[in-house]
PDB file of C-alpha atoms in Angstrom:
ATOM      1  CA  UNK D   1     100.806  64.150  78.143  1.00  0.00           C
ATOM      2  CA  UNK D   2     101.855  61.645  81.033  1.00  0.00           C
ATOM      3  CA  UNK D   3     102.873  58.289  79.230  1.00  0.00           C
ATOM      4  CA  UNK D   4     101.759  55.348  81.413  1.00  0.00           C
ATOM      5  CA  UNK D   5     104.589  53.171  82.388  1.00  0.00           C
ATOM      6  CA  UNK D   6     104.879  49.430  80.198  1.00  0.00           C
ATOM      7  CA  UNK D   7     103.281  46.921  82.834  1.00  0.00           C
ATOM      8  CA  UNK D   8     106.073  44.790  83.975  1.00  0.00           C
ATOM      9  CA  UNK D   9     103.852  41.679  85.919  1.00  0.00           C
ATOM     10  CA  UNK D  10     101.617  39.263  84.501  1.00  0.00           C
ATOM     11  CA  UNK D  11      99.092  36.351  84.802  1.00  0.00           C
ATOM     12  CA  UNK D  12      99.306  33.432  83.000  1.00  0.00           C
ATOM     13  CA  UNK D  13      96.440  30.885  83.565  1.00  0.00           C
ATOM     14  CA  UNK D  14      97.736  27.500  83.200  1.00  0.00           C
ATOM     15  CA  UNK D  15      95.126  25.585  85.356  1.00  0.00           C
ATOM     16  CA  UNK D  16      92.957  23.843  82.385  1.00  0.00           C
ATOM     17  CA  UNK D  17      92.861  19.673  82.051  1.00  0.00           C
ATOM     18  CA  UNK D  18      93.054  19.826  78.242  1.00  0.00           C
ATOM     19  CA  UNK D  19      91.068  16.798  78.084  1.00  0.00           C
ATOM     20  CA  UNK D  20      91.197  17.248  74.281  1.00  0.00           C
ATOM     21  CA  UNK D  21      94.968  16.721  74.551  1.00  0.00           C
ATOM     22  CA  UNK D  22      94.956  13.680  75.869  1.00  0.00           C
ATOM     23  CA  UNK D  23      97.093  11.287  76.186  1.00  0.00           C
ATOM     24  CA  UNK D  24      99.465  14.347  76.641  1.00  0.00           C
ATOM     25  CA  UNK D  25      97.928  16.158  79.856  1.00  0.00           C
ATOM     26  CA  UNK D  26      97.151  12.185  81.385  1.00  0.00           C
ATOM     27  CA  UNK D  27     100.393  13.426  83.900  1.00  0.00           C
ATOM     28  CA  UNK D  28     100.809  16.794  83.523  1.00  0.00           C
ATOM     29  CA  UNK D  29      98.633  19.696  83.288  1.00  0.00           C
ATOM     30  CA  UNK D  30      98.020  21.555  79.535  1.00  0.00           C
ATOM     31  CA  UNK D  31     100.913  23.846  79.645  1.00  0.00           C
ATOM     32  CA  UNK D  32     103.055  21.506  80.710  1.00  0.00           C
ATOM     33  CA  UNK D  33     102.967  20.094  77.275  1.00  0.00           C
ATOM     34  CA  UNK D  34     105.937  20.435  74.916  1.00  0.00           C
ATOM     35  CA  UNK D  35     105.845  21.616  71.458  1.00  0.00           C
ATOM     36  CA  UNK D  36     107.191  19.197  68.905  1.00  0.00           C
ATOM     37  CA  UNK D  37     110.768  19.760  68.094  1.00  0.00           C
ATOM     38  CA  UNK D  38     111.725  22.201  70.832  1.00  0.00           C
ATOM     39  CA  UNK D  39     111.983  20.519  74.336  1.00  0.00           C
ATOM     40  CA  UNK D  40     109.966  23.175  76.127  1.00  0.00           C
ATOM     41  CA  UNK D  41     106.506  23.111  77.478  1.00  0.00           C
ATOM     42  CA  UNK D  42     103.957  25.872  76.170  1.00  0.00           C
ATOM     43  CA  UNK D  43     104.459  27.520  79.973  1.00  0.00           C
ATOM     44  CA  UNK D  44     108.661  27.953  79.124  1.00  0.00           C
ATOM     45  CA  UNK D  45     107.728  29.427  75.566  1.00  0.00           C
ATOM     46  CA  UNK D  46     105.226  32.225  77.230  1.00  0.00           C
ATOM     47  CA  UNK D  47     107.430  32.708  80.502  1.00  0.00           C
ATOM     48  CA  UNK D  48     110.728  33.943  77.915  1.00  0.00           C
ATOM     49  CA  UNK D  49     108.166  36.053  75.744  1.00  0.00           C
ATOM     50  CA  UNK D  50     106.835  37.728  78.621  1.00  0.00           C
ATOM     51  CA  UNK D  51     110.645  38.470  80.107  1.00  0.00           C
ATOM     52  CA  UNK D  52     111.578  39.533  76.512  1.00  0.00           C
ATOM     53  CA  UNK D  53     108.763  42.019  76.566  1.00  0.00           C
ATOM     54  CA  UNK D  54     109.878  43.476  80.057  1.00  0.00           C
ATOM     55  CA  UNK D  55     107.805  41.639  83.039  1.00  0.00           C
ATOM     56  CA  UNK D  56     109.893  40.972  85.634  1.00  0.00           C
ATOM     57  CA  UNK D  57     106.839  39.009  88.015  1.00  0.00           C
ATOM     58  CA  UNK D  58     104.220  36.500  86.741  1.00  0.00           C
ATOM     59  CA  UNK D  59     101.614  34.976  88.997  1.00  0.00           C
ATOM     60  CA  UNK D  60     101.025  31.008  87.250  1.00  0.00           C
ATOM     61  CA  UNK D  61      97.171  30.113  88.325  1.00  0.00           C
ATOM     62  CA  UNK D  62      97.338  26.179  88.532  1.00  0.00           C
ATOM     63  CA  UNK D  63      94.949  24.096  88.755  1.00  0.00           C
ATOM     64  CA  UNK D  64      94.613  20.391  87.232  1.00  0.00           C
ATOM     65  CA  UNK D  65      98.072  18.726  88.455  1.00  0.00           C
ATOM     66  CA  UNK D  66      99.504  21.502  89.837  1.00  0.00           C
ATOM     67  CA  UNK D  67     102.244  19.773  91.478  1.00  0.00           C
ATOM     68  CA  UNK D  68     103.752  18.614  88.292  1.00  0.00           C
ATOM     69  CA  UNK D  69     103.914  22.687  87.090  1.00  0.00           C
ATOM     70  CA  UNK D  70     105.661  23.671  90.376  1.00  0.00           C
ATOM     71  CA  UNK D  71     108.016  21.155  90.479  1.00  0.00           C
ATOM     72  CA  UNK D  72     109.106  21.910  86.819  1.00  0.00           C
ATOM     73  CA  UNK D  73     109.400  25.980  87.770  1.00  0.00           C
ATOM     74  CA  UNK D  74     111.598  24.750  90.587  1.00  0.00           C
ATOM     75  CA  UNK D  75     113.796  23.425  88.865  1.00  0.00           C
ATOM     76  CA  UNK D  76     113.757  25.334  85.777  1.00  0.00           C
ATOM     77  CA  UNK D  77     116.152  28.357  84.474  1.00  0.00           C
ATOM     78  CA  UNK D  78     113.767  31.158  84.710  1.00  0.00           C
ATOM     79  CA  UNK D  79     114.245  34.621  82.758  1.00  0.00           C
ATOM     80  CA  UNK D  80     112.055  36.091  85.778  1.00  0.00           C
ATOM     81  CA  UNK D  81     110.135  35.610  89.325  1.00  0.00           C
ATOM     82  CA  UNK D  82     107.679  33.310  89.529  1.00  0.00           C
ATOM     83  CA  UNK D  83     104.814  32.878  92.097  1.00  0.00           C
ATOM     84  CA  UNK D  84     102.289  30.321  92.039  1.00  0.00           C
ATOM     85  CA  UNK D  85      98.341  30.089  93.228  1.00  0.00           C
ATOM     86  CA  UNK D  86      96.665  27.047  93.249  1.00  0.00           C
ATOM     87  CA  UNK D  87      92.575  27.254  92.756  1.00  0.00           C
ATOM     88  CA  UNK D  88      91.306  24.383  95.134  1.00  0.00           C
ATOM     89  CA  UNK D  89      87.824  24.684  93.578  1.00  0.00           C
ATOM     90  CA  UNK D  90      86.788  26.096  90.119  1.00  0.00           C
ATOM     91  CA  UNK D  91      86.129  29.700  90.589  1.00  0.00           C
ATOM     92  CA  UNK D  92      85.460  30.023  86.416  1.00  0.00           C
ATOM     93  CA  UNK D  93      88.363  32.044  83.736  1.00  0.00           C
ATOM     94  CA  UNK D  94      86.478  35.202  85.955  1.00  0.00           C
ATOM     95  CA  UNK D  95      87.091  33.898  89.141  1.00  0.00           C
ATOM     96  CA  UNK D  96      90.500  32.712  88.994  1.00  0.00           C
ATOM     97  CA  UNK D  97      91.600  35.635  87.119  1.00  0.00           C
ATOM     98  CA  UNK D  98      90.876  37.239  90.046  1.00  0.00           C
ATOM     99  CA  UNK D  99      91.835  35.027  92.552  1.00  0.00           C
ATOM    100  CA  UNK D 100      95.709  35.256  90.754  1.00  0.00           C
ATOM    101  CA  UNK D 101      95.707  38.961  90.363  1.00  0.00           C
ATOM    102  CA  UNK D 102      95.446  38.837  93.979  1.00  0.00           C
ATOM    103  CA  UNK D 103      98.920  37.735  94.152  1.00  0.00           C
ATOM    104  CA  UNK D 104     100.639  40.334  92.177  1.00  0.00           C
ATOM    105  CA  UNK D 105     103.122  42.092  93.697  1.00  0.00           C
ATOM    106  CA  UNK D 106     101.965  45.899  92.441  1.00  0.00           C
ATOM    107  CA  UNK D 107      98.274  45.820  92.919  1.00  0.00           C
ATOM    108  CA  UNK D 108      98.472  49.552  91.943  1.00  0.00           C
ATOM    109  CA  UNK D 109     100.060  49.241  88.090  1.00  0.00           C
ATOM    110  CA  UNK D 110      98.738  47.482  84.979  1.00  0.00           C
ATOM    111  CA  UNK D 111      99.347  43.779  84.276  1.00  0.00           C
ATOM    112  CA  UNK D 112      99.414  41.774  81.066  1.00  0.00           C
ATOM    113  CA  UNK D 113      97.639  38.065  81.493  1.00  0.00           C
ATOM    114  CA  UNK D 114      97.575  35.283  79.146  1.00  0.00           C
ATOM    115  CA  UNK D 115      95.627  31.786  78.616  1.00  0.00           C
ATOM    116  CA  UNK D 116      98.264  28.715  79.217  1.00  0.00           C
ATOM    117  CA  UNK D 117      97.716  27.189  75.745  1.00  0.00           C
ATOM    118  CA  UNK D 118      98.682  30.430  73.839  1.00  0.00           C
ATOM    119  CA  UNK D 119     102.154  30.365  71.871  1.00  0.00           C
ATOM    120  CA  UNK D 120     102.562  33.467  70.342  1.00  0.00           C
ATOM    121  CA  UNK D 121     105.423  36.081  69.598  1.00  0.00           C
ATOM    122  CA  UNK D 122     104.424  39.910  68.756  1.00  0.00           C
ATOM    123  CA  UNK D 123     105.330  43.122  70.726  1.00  0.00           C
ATOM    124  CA  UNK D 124     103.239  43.597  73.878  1.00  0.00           C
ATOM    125  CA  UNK D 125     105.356  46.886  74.513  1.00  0.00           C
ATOM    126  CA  UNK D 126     102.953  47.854  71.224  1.00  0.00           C
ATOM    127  CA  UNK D 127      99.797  46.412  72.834  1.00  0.00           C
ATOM    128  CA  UNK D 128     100.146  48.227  76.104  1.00  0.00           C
ATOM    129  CA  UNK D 129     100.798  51.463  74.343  1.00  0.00           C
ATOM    130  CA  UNK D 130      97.692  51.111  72.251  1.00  0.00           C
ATOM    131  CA  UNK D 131      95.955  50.686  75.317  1.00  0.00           C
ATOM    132  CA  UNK D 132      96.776  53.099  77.093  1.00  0.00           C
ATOM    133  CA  UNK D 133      96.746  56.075  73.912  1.00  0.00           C
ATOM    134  CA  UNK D 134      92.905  54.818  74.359  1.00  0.00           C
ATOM    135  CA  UNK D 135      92.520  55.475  78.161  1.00  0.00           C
ATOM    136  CA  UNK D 136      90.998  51.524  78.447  1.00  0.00           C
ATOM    137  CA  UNK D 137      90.085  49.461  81.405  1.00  0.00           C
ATOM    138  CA  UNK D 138      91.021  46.214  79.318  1.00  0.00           C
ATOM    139  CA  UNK D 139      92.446  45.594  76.141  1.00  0.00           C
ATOM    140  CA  UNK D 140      92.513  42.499  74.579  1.00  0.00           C
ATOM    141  CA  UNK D 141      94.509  40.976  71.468  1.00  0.00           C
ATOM    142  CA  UNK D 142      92.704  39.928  68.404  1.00  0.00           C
ATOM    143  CA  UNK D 143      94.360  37.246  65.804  1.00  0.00           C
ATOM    144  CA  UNK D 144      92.989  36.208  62.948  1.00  0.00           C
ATOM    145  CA  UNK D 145      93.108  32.039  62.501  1.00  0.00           C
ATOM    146  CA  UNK D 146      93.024  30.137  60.033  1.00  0.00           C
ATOM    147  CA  UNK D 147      89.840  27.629  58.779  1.00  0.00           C
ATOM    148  CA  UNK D 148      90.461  24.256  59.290  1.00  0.00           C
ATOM    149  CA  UNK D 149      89.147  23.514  56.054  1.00  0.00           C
ATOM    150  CA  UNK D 150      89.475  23.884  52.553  1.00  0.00           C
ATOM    151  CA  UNK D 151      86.727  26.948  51.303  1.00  0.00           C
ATOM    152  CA  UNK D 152      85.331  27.166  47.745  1.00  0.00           C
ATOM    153  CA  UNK D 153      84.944  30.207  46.110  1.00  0.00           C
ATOM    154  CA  UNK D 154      82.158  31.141  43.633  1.00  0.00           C
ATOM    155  CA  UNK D 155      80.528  33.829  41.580  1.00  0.00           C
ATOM    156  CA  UNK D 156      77.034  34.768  41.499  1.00  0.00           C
ATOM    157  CA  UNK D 157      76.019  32.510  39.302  1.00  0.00           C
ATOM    158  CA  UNK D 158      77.219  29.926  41.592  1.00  0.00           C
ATOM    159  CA  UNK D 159      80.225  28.530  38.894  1.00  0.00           C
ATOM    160  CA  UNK D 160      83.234  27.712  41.053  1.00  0.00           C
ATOM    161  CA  UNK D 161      86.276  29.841  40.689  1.00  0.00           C
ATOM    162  CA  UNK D 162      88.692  28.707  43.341  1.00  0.00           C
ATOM    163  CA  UNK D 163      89.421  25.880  45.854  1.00  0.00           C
ATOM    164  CA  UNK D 164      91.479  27.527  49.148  1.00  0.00           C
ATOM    165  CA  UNK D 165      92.968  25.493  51.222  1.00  0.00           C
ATOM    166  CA  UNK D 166      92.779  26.421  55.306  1.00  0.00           C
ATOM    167  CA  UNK D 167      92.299  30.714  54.499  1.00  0.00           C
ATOM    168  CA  UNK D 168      92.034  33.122  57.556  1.00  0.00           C
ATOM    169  CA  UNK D 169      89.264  33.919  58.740  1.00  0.00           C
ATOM    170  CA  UNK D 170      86.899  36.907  57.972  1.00  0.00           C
ATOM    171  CA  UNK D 171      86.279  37.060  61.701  1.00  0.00           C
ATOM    172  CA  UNK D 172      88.604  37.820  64.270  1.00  0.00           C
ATOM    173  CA  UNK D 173      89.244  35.997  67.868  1.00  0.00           C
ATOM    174  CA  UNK D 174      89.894  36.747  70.839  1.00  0.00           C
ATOM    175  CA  UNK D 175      93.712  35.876  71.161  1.00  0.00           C
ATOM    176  CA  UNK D 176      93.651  34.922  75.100  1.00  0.00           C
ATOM    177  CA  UNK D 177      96.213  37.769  75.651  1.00  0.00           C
ATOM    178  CA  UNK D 178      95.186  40.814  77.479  1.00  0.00           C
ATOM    179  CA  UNK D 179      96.420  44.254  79.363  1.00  0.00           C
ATOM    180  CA  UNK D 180      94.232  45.314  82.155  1.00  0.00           C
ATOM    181  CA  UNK D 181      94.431  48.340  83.788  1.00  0.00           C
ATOM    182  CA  UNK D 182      94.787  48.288  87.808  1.00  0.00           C
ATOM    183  CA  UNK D 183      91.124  48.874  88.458  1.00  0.00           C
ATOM    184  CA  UNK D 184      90.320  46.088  86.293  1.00  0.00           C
ATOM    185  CA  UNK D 185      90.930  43.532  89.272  1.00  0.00           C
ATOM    186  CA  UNK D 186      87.809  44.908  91.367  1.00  0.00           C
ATOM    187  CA  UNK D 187      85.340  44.472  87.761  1.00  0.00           C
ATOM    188  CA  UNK D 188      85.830  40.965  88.412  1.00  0.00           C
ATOM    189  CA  UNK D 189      83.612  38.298  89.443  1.00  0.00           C
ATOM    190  CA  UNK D 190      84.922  35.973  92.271  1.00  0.00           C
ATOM    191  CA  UNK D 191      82.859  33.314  90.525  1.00  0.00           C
ATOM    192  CA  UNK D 192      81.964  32.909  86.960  1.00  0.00           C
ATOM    193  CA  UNK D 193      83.026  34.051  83.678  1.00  0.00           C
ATOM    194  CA  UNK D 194      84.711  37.779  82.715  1.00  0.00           C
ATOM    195  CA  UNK D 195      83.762  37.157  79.420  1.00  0.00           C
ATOM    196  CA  UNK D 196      79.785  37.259  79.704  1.00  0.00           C
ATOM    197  CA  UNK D 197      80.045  39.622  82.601  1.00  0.00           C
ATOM    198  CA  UNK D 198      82.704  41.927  82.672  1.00  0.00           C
ATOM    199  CA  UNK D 199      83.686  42.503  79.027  1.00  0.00           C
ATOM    200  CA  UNK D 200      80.340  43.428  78.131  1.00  0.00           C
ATOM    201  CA  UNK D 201      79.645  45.852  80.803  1.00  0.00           C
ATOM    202  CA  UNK D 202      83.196  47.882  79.643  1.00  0.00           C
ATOM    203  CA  UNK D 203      82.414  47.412  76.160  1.00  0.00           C
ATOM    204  CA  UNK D 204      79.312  49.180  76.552  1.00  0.00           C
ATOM    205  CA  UNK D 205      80.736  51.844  78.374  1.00  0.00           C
ATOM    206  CA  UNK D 206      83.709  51.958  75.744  1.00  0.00           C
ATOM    207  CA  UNK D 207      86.083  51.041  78.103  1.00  0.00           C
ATOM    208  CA  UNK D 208      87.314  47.923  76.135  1.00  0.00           C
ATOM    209  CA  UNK D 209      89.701  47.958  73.625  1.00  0.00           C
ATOM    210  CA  UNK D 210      90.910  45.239  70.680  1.00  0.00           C
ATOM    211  CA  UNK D 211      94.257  44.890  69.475  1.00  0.00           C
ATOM    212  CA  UNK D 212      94.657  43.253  66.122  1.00  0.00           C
ATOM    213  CA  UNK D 213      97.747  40.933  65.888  1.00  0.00           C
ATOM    214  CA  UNK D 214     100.071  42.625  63.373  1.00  0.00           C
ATOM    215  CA  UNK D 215      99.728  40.909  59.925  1.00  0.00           C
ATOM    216  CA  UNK D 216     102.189  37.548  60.126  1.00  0.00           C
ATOM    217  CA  UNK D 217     101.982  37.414  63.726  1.00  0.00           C
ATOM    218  CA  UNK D 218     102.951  33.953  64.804  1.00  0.00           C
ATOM    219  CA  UNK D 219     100.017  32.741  67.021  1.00  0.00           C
ATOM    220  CA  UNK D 220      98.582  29.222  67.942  1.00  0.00           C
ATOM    221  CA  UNK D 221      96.117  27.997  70.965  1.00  0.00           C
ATOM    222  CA  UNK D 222      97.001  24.544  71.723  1.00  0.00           C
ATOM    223  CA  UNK D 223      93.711  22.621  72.047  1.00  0.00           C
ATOM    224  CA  UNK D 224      94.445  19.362  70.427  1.00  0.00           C
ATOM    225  CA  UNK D 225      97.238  17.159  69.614  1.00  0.00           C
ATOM    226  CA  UNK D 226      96.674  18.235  65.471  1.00  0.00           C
ATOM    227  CA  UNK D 227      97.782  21.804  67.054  1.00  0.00           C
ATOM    228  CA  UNK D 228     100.437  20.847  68.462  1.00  0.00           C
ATOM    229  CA  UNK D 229     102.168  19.044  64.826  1.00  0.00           C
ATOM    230  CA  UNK D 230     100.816  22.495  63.101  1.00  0.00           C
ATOM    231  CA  UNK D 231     102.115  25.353  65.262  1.00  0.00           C
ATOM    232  CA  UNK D 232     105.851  23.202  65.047  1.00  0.00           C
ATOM    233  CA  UNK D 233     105.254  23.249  61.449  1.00  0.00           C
ATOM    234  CA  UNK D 234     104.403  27.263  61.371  1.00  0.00           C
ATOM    235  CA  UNK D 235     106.994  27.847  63.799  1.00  0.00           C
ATOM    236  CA  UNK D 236     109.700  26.014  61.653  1.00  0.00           C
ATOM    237  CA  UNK D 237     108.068  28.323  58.379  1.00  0.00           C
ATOM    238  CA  UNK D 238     107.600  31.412  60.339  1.00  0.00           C
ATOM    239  CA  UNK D 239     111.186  31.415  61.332  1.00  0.00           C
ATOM    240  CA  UNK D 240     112.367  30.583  57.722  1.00  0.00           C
ATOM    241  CA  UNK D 241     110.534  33.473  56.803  1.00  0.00           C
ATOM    242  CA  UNK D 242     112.976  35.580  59.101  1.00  0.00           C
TER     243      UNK D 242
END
């Protein structure tokens, strides 16, 4: 059996307002923002994870003041090449998925792409092997977060047993992290949303696969400024842990 080659290029879609972050994203765009404690923006974290996992080319889809993305990648040390697009109207997470995959340089091999809020650190090398033992069009990476509140737990006589503070859930996510297979480009809408479109039409067909996060997986989407205190907090424990 042919092994398919570990894709080496990416997409990384850093083009949201992350109005929910303000004051943070009033002058720069969401992955611009730096995590508590470290000096890098989100965009620096997910650029060294994606060298460290072998991609030697990612395509940054910018949007909401691109400028101030750009002129940080100029300047910047980076661990690998670096292209940007700029979408000049909202095509939809569909449309400028597409419109960035456009720009990478081996239309012809598989590709790894990633939301811009995502910090996360696990083994894509393992991801793109699962998807490929399964022959899939798209695989996407599944995590498991945790409730932002306390849960009670009862019996069935409704006594309470237990007060848990923040558990994971009993549902899983999708992560925002994805391999695609080359064909994958052409599924896409230029407008609109992959999500309601595309996903379901390979999931039905069994074309789409899910990759659970291995257990302990250090994952966080940055959506407010309470994530950004927490995943500094779970970075500081999940490195403690070793």
């Amino acid at each position: 059996m042919t092994v398919a080659p570990q894709p080496t290029q990416a997409v990384v879609l850093a083009g949201g307002q992350g109005s929910r972050l303000r004051p943070y994203t009033d002058d720069r765009p969401k992955a611009m923002v730096e995590i508590p404690g470290t000096g890098v923006p989100i965009i620096g974290h997910q650029l060294r994870w994606l060298a460290a996992e072998g991609v030697t080319d990612a395509v940054i889809s910018c949007g909401h003041l691109a400028e101030v993305l750009q002129e940080w990648l100029e300047k910047a040390e980076l661990p690998l090449r670096v292209s940007t697009v700029v979408e000049t109207e909202p095509l939809g997470r569909g449309g400028g998925l597409k419109y960035a995959a456009a720009a990478l340089p081996r239309p012809d091999e598989a590709w790894y792409a990633t939301n811009g809020d995502i910090w996360t650190s696990f083994s894509l090398r393992d991801m793109a092997a699962f998807h490929a033992e399964r022959d899939a069009t798209a695989t996407l990476a599944l995590a498991r977060p945790r409730i932002p509140w306390g849960v009670v737990e009862t019996d069935e006589f409704g006594h309470v047993l237990d007060f848990i503070e923040a558990p994971p859930s009993p549902y899983l996510v999708n992560a925002g992290i994805y391999v695609f297979a080359p064909e994958f480009t052409a599924l896409l809408p230029d407008r609109g949303d992959h999500e309601r479109t595309t996903f379901p039409r390979l999931a039905r067909s069994r074309r789409l696969a899910g990759f659970d996060l291995p257990q302990g997986t250090f994952w966080r989407a940055i959506d407010t400024a309470k994530d950004l205190t927490e995943a500094a907090r779970e970075l500081d424990a999940h490195q403690a842990r070793g």
